[in-house]
Short mmCIF file of C-alpha atoms in Angstrom, two decimals:
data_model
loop_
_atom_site.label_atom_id
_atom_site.label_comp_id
_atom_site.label_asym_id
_atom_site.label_seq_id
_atom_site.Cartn_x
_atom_site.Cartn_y
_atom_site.Cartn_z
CA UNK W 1 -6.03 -9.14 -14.95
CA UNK W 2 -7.30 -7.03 -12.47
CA UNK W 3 -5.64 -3.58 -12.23
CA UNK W 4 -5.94 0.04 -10.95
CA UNK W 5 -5.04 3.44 -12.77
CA UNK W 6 -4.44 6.73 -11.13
CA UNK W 7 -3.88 9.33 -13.76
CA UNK W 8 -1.71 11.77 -12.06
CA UNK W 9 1.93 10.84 -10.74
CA UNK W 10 2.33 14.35 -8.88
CA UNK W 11 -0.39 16.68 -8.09
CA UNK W 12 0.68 20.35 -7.00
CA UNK W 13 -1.35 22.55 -5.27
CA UNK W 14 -2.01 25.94 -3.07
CA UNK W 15 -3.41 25.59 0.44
CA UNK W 16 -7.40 26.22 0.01
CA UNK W 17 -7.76 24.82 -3.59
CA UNK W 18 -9.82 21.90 -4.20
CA UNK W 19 -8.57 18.50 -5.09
CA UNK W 20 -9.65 15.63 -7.12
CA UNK W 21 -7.36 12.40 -7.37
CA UNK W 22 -8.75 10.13 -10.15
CA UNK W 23 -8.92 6.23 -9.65
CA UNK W 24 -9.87 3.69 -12.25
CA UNK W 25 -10.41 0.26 -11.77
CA UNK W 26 -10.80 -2.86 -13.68
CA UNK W 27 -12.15 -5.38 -12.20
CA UNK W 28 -15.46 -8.16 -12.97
CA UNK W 29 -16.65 -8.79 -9.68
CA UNK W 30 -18.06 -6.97 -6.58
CA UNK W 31 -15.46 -4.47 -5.68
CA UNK W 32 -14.28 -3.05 -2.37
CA UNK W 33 -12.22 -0.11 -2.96
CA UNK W 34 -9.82 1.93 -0.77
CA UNK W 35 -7.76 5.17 -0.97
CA UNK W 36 -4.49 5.11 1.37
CA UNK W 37 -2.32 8.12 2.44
CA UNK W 38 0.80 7.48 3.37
CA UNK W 39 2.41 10.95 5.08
CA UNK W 40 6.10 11.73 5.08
CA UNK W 41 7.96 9.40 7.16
CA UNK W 42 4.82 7.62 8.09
CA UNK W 43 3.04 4.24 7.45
CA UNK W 44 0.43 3.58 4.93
CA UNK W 45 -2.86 4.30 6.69
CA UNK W 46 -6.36 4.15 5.87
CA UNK W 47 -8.09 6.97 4.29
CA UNK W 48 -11.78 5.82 3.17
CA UNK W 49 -13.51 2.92 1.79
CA UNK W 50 -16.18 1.59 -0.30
CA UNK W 51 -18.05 -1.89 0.39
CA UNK W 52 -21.33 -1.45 -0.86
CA UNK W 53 -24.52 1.46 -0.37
CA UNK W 54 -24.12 4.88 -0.46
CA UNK W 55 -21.81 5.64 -3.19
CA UNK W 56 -20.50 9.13 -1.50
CA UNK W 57 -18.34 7.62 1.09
CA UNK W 58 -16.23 10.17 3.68
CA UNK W 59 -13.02 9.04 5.36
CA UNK W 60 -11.15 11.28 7.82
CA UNK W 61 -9.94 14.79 7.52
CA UNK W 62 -12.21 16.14 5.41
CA UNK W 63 -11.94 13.86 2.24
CA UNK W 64 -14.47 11.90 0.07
CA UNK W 65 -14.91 9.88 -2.85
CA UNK W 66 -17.54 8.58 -5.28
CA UNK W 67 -17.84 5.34 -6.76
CA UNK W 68 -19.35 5.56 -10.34
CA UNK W 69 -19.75 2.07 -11.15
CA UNK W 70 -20.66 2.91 -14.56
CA UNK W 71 -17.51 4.63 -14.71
CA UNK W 72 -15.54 2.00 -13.08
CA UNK W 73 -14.10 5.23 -11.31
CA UNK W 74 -13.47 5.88 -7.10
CA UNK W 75 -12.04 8.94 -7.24
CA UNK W 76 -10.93 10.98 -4.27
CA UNK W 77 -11.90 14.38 -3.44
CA UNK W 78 -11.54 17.13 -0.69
CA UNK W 79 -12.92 20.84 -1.15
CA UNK W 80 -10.10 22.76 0.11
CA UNK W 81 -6.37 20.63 0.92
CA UNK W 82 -4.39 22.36 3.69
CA UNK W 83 -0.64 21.87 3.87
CA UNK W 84 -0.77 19.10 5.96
CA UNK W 85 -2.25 16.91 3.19
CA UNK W 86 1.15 16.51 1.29
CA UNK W 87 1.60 12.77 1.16
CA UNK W 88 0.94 10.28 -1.61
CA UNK W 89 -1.79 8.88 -2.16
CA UNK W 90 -2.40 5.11 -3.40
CA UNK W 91 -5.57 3.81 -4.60
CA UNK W 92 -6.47 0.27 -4.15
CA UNK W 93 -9.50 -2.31 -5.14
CA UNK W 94 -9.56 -5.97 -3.99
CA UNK W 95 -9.38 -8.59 -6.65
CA UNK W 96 -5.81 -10.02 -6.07
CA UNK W 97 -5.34 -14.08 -6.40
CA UNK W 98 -4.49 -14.20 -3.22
CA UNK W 99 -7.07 -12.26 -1.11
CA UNK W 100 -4.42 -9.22 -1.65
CA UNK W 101 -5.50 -5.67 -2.51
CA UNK W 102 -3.90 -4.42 -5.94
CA UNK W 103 -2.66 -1.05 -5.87
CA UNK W 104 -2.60 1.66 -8.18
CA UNK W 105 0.79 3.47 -9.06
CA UNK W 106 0.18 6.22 -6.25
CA UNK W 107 -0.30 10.17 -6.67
CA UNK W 108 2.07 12.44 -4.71
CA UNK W 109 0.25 15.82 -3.68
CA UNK W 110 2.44 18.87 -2.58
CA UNK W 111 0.59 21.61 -1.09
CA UNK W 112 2.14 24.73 -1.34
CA UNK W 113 1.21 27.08 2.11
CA UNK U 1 -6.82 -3.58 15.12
CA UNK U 2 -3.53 -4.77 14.36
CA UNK U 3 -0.07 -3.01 14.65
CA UNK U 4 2.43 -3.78 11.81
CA UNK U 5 6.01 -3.02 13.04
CA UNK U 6 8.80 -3.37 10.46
CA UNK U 7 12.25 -2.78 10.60
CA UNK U 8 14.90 -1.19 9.50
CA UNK U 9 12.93 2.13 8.04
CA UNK U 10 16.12 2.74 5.46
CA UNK U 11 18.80 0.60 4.48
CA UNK U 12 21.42 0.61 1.75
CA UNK U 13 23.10 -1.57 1.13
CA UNK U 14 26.35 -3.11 -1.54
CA UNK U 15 25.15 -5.36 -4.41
CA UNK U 16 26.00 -8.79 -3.46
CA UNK U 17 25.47 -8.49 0.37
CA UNK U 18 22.95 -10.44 1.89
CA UNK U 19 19.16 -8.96 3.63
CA UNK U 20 17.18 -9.54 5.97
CA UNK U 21 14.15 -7.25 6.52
CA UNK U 22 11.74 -7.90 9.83
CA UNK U 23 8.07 -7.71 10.30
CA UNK U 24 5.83 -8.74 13.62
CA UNK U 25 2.35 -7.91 14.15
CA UNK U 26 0.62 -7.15 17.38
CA UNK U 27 -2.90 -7.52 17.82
CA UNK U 28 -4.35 -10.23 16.08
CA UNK U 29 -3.50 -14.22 16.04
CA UNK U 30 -2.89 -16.43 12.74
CA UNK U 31 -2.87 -13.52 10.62
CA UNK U 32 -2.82 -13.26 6.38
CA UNK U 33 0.56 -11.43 5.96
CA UNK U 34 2.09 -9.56 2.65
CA UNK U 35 5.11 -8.61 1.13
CA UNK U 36 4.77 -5.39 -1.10
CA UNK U 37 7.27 -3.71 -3.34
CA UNK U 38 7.23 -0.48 -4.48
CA UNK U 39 9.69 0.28 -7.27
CA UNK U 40 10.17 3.88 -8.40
CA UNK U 41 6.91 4.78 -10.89
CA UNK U 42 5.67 1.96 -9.85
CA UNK U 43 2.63 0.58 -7.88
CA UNK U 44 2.90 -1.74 -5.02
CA UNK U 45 3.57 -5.30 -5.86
CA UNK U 46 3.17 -7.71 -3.98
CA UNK U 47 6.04 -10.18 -3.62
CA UNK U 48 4.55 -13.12 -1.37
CA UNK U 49 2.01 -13.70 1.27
CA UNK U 50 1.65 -16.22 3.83
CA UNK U 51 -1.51 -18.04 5.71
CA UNK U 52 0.51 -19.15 8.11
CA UNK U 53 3.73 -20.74 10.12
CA UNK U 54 6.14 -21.88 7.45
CA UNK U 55 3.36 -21.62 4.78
CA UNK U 56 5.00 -18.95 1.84
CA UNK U 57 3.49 -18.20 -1.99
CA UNK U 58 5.55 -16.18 -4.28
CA UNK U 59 3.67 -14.11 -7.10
CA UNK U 60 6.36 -13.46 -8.92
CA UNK U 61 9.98 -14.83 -9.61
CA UNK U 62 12.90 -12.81 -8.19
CA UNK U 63 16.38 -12.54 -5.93
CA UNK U 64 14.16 -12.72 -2.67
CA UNK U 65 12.56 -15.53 -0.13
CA UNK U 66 10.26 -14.96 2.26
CA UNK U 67 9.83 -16.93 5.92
CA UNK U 68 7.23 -16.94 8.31
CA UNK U 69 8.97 -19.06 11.90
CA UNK U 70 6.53 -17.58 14.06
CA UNK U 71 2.47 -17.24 13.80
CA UNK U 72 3.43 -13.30 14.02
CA UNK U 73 6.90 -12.84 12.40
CA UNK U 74 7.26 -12.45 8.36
CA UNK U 75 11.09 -11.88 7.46
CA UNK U 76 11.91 -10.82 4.20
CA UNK U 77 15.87 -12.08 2.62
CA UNK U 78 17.95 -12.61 0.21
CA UNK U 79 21.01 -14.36 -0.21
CA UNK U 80 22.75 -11.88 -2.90
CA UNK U 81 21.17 -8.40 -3.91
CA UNK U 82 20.86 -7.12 -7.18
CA UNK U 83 20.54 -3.45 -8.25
CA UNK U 84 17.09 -3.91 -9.36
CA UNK U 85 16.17 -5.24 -5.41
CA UNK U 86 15.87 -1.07 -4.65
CA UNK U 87 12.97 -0.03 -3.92
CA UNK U 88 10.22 0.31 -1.36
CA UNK U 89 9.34 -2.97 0.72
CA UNK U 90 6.41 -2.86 3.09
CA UNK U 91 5.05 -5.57 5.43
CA UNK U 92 0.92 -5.76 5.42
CA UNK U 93 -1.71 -7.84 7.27
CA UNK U 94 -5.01 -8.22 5.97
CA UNK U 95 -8.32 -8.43 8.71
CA UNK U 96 -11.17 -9.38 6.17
CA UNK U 97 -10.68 -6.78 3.11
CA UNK U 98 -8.60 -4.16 4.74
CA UNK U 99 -5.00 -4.00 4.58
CA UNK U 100 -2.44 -2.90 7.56
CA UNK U 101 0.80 -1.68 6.82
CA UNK U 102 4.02 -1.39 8.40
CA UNK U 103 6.23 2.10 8.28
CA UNK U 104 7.68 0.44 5.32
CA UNK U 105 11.61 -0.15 4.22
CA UNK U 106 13.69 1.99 1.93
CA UNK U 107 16.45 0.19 0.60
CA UNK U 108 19.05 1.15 -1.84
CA UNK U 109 21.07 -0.97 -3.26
CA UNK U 110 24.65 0.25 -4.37
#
């Protein structure tokens, strides 16, 4: 069955230091892949996405992530979080029965200011 | 694009009382709609989508139902709620192969 790993459950970090979120997929055909961000006391919202070409895609406020297909891997990056950032973070690659996306477990980030 | 609102944002609520959780969608016409779960250290789930009016697929067994009387309105119920209902409930609409959400529901069950 398809299904989505993100390794860290809470991620804690200063304002300025740089961030990497891993995301691991598995999954046997063509993938579209998604990071969400869902802010206190907001909704889920889209971050960045991946449907095919360059594998360096960049979503809004500053972040980015790779997918390594070899890796099975779309992990999420951004150079230097600000305080703002604290949210959780879900991971998601389509594959579900039903047209759904499946999620991974989510990775909260606290930035300290 | 589409607008997901779903009410209430937090509920709790006594086992054995009945729900009722609300989702309508603005912006788009005979939309794919979701029911996700998100239990504590947990990833969301989703509970049951719908293609349309009165047209309902569970993925997995469980306390709740899931209705769809309008092209636009998904309502989320049950009859008599467990403990293990808590959680995190969000309403979703798919356009192609992205996902909107609603706010999402917090309910605790007591």
């Amino acid at each position: 069955a398809q299904s989505v790993s993100q390794h860290n459950h809470h991620v804690i970090l200063s304002e300025a230091a740089s961030l990497e979120l891993g995301c691991n997929y598995s999954y046997g055909g063509t993938v579209n892949l998604f990071w969400y961000v869902q802010y206190p006391g907001q909704h889920l919202q889209l971050l960045l996405k991946y449907f095919s070409g360059d594998p360096l895609v960049k979503g809004i406020k500053g972040f980015e992530a790779e997918f390594i297909k070899s890796k099975f891997s779309f992990n999420l990056r951004k150079p230097s979080v600000q305080w703002s950032d604290t949210a959780e973070y879900f991971c998601a690659v389509n594959g579900g029965s039903q047209g759904n996306l499946i999620f991974g477990k989510g990775t909260k980030l606290s930035v300290k200011p | 694009s589409q607008t997901i609102h779903q009410w209430p944002a937090t509920l709790v609520q006594p086992v054995g009382s009945p729900l009722s959780l609300e989702c309508t969608v603005e912006g788009t016409s005979n939309p794919n709609l979701y029911w996700y779960r998100q239990a504590a250290g947990r990833g969301l789930q989703l509970l049951f989508y719908s293609v349309g009016i009165g047209q309902i697929s569970s993925e997995v067994p469980q306390n709740l139902s899931a209705s769809r009387p309008q092209d636009r309105q998904f309502i989320l119920s049950s009859k008599k709620l467990l403990l293990s209902d808590s959680g995190f409930y969000l309403c979703a609409c798919q356009g192609g192969t992205e996902a909107f959400f609603g706010q999402g529901t917090r309910l605790t069950v007591v």
